[in-house]
Coordinates of C-alpha atoms and ligand atoms in Angstrom, one line a residue:
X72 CA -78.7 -6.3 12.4
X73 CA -82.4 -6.8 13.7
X74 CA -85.7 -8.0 12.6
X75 CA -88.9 -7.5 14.7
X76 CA -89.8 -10.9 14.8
X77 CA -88.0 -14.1 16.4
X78 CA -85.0 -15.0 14.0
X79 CA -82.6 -17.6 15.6
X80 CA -80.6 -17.8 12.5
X81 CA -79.8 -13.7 12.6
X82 CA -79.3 -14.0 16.4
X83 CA -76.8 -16.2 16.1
X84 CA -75.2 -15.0 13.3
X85 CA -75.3 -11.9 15.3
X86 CA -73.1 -13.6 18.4
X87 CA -70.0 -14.0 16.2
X88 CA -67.5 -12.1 18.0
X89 CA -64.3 -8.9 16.6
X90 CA -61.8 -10.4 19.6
X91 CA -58.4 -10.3 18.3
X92 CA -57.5 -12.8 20.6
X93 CA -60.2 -15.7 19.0
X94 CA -59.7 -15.2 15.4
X95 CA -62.6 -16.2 13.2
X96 CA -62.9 -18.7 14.5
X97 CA -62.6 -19.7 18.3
X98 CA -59.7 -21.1 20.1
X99 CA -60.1 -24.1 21.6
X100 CA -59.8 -24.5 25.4
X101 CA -57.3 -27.1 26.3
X102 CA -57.2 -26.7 30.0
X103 CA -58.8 -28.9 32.2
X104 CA -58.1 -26.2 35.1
X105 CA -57.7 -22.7 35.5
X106 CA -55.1 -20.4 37.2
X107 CA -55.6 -18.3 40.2
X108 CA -53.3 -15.1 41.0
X109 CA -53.6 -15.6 44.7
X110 CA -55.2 -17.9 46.9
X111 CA -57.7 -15.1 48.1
X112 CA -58.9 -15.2 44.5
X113 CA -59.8 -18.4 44.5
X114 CA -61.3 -18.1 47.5
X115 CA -63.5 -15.7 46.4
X116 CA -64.3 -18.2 43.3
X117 CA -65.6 -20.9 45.1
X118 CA -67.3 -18.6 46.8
X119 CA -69.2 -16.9 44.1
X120 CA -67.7 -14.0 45.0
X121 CA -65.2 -13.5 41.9
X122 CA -66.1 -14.7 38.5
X123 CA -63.7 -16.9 36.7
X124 CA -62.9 -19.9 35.0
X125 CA -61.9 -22.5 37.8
X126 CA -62.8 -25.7 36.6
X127 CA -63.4 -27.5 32.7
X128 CA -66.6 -29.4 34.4
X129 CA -67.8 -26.5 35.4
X130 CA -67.2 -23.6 32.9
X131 CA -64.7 -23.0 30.3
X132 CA -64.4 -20.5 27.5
X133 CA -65.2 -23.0 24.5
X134 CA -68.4 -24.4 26.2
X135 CA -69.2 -20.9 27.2
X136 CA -69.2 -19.2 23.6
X137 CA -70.9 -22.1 21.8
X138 CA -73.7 -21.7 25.3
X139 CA -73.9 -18.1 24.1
X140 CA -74.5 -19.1 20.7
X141 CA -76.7 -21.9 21.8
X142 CA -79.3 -19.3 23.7
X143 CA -79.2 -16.5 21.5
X144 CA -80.5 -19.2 18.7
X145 CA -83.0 -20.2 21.5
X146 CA -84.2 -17.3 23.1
X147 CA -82.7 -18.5 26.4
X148 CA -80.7 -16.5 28.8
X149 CA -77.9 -18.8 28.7
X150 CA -77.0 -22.7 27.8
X151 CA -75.1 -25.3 29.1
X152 CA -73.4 -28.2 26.8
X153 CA -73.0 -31.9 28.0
X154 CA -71.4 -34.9 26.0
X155 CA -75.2 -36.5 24.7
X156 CA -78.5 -35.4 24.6
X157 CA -79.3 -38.1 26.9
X158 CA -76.8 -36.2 29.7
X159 CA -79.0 -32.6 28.7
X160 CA -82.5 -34.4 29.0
X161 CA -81.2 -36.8 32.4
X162 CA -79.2 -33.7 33.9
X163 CA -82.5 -31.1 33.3
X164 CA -84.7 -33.8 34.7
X165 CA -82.7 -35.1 38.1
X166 CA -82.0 -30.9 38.7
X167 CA -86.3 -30.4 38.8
X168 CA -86.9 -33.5 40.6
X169 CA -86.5 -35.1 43.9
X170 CA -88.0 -38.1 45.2
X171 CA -91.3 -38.3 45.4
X172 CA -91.9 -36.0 42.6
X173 CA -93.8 -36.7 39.1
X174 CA -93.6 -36.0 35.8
X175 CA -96.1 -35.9 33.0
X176 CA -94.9 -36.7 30.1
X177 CA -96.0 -37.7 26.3
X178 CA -96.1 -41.1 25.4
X179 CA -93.9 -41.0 22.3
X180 CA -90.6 -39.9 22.7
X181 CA -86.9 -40.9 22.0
X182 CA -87.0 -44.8 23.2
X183 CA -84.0 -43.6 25.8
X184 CA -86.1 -41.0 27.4
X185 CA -89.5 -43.3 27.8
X186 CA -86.9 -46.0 29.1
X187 CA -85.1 -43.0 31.5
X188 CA -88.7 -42.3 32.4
X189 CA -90.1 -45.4 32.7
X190 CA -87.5 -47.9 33.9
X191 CA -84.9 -45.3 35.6
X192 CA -86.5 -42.7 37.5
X193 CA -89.0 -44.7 39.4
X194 CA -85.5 -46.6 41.1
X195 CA -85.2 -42.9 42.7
X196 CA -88.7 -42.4 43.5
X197 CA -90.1 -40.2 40.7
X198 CA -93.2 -41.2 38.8
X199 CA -94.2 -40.7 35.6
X200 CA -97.6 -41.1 33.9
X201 CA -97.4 -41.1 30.3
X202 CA -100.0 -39.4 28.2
X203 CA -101.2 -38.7 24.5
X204 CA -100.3 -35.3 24.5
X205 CA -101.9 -34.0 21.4
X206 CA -104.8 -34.4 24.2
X207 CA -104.3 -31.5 26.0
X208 CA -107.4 -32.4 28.9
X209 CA -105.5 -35.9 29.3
X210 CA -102.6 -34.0 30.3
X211 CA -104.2 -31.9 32.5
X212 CA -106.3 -34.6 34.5
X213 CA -103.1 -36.1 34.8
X214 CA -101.3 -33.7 36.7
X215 CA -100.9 -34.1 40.9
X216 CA -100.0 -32.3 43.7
X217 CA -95.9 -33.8 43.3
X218 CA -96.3 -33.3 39.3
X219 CA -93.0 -31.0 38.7
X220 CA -92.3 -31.5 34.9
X221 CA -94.5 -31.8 31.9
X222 CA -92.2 -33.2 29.6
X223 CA -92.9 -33.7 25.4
X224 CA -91.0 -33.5 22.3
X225 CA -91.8 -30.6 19.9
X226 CA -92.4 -32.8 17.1
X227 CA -92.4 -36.2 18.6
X228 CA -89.8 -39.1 18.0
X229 CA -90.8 -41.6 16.0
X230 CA -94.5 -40.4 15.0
X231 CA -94.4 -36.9 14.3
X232 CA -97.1 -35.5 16.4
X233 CA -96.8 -31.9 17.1
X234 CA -96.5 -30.7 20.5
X235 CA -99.2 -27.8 21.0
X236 CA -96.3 -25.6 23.0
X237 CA -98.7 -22.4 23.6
X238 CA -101.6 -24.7 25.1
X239 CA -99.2 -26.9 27.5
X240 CA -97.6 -24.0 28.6
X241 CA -100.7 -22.6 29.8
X242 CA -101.5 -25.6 31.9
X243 CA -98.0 -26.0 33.0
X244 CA -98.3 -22.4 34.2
X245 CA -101.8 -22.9 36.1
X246 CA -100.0 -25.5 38.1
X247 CA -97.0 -24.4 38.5
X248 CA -95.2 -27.0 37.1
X249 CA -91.9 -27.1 34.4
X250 CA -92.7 -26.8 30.9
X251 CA -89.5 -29.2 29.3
X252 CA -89.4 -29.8 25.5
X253 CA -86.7 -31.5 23.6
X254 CA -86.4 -29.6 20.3
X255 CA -84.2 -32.1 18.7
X256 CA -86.2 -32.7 15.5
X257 CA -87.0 -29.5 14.6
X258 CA -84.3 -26.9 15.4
X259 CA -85.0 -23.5 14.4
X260 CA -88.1 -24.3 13.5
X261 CA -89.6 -23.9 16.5
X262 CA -88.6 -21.2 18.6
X263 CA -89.9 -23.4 22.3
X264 CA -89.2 -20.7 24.7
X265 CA -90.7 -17.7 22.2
X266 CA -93.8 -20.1 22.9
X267 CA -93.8 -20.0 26.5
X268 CA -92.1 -23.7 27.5
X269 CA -89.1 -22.9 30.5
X270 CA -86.6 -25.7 29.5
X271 CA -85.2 -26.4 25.8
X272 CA -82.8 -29.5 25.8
X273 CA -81.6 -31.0 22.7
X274 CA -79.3 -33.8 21.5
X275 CA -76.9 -32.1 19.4
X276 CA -75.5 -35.5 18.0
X277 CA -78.1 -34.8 15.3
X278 CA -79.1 -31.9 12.9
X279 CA -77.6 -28.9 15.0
X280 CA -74.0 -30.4 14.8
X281 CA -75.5 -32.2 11.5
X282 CA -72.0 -34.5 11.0
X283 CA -72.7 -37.7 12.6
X284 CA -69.3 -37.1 14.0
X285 CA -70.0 -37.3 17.8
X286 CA -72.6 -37.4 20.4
X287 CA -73.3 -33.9 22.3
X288 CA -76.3 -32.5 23.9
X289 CA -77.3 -28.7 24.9
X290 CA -79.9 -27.6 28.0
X291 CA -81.2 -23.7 27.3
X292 CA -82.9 -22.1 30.1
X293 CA -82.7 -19.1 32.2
X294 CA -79.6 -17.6 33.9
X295 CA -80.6 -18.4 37.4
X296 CA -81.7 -22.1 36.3
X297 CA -78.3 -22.8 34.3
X298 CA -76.4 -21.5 37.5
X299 CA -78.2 -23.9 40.1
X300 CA -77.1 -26.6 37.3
X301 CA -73.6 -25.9 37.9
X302 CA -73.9 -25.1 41.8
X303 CA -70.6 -26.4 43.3
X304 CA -72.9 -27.5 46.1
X305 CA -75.8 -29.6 44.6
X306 CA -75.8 -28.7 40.9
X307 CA -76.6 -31.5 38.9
X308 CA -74.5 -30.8 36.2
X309 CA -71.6 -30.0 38.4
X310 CA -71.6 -33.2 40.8
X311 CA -72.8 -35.7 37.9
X312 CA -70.2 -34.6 35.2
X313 CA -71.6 -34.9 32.1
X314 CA -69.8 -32.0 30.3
X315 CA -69.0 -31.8 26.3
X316 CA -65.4 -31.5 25.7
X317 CA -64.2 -28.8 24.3
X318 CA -62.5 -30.2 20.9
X319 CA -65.8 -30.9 20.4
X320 CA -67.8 -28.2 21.4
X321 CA -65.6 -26.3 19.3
X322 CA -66.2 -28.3 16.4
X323 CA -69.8 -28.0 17.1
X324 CA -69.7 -24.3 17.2
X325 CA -69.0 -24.0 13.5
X326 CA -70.9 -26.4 12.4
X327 CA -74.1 -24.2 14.2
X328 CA -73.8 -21.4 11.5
X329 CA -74.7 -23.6 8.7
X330 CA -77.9 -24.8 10.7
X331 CA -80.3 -22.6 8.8
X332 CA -79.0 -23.4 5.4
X333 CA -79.5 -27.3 6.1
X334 CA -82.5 -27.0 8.0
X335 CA -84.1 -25.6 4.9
X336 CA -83.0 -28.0 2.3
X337 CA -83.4 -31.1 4.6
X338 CA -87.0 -29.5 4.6
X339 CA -87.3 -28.9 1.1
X340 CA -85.8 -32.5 0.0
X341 CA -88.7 -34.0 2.7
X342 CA -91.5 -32.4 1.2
X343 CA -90.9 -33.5 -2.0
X344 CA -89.9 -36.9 -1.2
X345 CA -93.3 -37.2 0.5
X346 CA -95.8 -35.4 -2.1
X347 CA -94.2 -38.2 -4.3
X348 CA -94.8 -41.0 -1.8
X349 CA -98.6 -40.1 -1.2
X350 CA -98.7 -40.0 -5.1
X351 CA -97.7 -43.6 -4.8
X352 CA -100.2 -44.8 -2.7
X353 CA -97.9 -45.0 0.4
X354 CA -98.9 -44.4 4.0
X355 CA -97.0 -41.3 4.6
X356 CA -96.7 -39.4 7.8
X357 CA -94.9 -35.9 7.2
X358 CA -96.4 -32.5 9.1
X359 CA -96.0 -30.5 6.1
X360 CA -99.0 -32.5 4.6
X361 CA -102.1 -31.0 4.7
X362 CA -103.6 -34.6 6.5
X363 CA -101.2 -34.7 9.4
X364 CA -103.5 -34.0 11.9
X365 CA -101.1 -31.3 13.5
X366 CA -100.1 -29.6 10.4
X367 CA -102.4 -26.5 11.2
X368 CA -100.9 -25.9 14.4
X369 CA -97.5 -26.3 12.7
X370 CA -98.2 -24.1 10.7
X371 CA -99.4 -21.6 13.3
X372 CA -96.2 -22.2 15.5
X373 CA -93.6 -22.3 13.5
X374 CA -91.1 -20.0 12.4
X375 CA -91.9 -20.9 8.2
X376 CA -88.7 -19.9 6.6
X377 CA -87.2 -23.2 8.0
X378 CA -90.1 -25.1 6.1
X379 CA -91.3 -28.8 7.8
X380 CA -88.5 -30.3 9.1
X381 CA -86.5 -33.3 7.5
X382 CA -88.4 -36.2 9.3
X383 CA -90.7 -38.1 7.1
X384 CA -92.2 -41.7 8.2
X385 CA -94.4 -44.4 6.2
X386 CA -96.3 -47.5 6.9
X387 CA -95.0 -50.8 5.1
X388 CA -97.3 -52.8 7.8
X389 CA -94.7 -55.5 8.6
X390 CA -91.7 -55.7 9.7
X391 CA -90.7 -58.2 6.8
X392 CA -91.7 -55.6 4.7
X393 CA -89.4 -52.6 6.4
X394 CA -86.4 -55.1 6.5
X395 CA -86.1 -55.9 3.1
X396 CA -86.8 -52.6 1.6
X397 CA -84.6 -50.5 4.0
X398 CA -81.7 -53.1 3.1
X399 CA -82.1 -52.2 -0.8
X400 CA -82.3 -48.8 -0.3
X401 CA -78.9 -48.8 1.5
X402 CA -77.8 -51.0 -1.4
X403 CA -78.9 -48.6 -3.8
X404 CA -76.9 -45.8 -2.1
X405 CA -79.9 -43.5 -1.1
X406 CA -78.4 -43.2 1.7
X407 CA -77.6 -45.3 5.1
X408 CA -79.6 -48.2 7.4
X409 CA -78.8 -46.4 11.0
X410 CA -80.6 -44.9 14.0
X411 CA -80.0 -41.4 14.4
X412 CA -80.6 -38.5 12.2
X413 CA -80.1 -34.5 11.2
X414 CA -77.0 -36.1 8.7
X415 CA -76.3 -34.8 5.3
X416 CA -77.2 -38.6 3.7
X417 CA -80.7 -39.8 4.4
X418 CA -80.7 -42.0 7.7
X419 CA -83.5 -44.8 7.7
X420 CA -84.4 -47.3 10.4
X421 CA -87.4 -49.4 11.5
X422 CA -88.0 -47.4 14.6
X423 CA -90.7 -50.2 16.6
X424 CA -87.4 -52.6 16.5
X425 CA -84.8 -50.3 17.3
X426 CA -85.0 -46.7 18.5
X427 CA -88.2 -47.4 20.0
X428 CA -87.5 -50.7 21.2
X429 CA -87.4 -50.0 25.0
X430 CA -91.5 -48.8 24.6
X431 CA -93.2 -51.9 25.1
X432 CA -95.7 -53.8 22.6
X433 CA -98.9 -53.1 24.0
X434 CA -97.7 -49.5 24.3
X435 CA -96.2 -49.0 20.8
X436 CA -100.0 -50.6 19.8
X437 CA -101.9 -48.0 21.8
X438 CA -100.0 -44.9 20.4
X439 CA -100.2 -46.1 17.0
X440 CA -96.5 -47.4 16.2
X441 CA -96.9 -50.0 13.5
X442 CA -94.2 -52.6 13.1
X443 CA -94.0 -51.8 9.2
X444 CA -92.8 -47.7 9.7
X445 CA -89.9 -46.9 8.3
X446 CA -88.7 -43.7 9.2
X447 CA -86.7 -41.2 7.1
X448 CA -84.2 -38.4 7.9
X449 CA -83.9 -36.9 5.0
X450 CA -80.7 -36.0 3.4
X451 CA -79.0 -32.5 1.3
X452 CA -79.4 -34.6 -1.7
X453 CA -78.9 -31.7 -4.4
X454 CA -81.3 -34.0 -6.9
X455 CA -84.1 -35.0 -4.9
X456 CA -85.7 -36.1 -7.9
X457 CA -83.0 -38.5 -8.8
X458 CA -83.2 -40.1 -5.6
X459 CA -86.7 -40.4 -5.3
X460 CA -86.2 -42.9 -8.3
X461 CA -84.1 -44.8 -7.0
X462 CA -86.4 -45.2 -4.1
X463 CA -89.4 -46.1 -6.2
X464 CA -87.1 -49.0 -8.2
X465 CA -86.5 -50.3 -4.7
X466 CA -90.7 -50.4 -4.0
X467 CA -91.2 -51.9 -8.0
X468 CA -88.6 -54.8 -7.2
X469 CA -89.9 -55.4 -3.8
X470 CA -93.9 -55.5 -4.9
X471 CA -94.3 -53.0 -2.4
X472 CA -96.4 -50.9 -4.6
Ligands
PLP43 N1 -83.9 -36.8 22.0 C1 -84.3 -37.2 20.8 C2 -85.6 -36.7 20.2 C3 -83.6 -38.2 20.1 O1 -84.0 -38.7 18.9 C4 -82.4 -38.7 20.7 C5 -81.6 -39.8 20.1 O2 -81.9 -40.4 19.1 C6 -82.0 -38.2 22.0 C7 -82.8 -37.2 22.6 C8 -80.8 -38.7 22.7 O3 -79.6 -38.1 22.2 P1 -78.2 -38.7 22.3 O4 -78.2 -39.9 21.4 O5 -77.3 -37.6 21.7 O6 -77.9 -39.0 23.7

């Protein structure tokens, strides 16, 4: 079955395989190593002469059919999976660059990456100038002669911005540099490659697995970049290890066909939750509103079935203010005070003291991260409505409205 136009929930839908041998589901891999039947065949392996499973860090068949699945939801040639979306982002990164490279990259992203970026990298002699990259001349006139990477978030972690992927991809392509985007927040919603970026890494830990049961990341690129990854020589991903077991990966696997059925309702649950919170008066930052100041280009890059996202943030101006009202919410039972996100309960966390805490003041300042933001990953709740009220008894007790 085939549409015309990009459908990564069909696609994947579509990879689900009539092998006897796998069942409905998958087998799981539990071999660390792989046998040879004569030493010229493995040989010939190592040699990339013969292809086989030789090695778990390497290749093996569970990793391989959730990679498949993985890059036909993408749009990518292939996939590889790694054990946090921290390993896909570092292992993507340290495979494009050398030392004395750079790397432009937005000035809002996940707190590990700016701290990877800012703190880590320049230890091996990469640079990295940090930009507001909804200002697409800023990160142009940033770019050098070394600049390898231009680096952003889709929709950026913790304010929201929408990446313009079309426009960066243009100027990534004028200077030959590496278009990377982490499309953590807003799988299937945005198709990155279909809009011309070379390197889709994500941190499956949050809504693709959507279980809060384990850390995993995913790196979706082309055949011949996946393959230098794994290089027995100098791949990145081969000599640094940072493989997804296959337990996992398996687990992971089945959880992916259900991503377009939550990615919708987190979506549908978030735009009602934050119609409702502009009603009240409350700062509120979600890119399905018509005043988020990227919700045009949303619009115009999306794919719209998957609606907005789940990801809503507002502005309680101090952190006093967060603290308190997070802490009742969590009492209340809408849902749970922790970092993270993509879960089927409603995640909230103050992100200026915690998942953003490695971005210093003066920089949280200039991007426009107030102390006060709460930010919400929006649960499955079947009664939105119902917990919505509870929500507003927490901001009527607190005076917060
Ligand atoms: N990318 C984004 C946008 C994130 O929010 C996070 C974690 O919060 C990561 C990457 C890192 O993923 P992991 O915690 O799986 O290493």
């Amino acid at each position: 079955m085939s549409t015309t136009k990009f459908d990564p929930a069909t696609n994947l839908l579509n990879t689900l395989h009539t092998d006897q041998v796998f069942g409905v589901n998958q087998s799981i891999s539990d071999s660390a190593t792989f046998t040879f039947e004569d030493g010229q065949q493995m040989t010939d392996t190592f040699n990339g002469e013969h292809q086989a499973f030789l090695y778990s860090r390497h290749w093996n068949p569970t990793n391989l059919e959730l990679s498949k699945a993985l890059a036909a939801m993408e749009g990518t040639e292939m996939a590889w999976v790694t054990g946090s979306g921290m390993a896909a982002i570092t292992t993507a990164i340290l495979q494009l660059c050398k030392t004395g490279d750079h790397i432009v990259s937005s000035m809002t992203t996940y707190g590990g990456t700016f701290a990877f970026f800012k703190n880590w990298l320049p230890q091996m002699g990469i640079t990295v100038t940090f930009v507001d990259i909804s200002n697409l001349e800023e990160v142009e006139n940033a770019i050098q002669d070394n600049t390898k990477i231009i680096y952003t978030e889709t929709m950026t972690n913790p304010l929201l911005q929408i990446s313009d992927v079309p426009e960066l991809s243009k100027i990534s392509k004028k200077h030959n540099t590496k278009l990377v985007i982490d499309n953590t927040f807003t799988p299937m919603i945005f198709s990155p490659i279909k809009l011309g970026a070379d390197i889709v890494v994500y941190s499956m830990t949050k809504f693709i697995n959507g279980k809060n049961d384990t850390t995993a990341g995913a790196i979706c690129a082309s055949e011949e970049f996946i393959n230098a990854l794994i290089d027995l020589n100098d791949g990145t991903a081969m000599l640094l290890g940072p493989v997804l077991d296959t337990f996992r990966a398996s687990s992971i696997h089945k959880n992916l066909f259900t991503l377009h059925i939550r990615m919708k309702q987190h979506s549908l649950n978030a735009m009602f939750l934050a119609k409702k919170f502009k009603e009240l008066g409350l700062k509120t930052n979600y890119a399905g509103c018509k005043d988020h100041p990227q919700h045009e280009l949303m619009t115009a890059t999306m794919n719209p079935e998957y609606g907005y996202g789940g990801m809503i943030s507002i502005d309680l101006n101090t952190i006093e203010n967060a603290s308190k009202f997070m802490a009742l919410m969590q009492k209340k039972g809408v849902g749970y005070l922790a970092v993270s996100l993509g879960y089927f309960k409603t995640l909230f966390s103050n992100s200026g003291s915690s998942t953003s805490s490695e971005v210093p003041q003066s920089l949280q300042d200039k991007m426009g991260l107030s102390e006060g933001l709460v930010r919400y990953s929006v649960g499955l709740d079947n009664h939105i409505e119902t917990t919505f009220d509870v929500i507003k008894s927490c901001l009527v007790e607190l005076e917060l409205i």
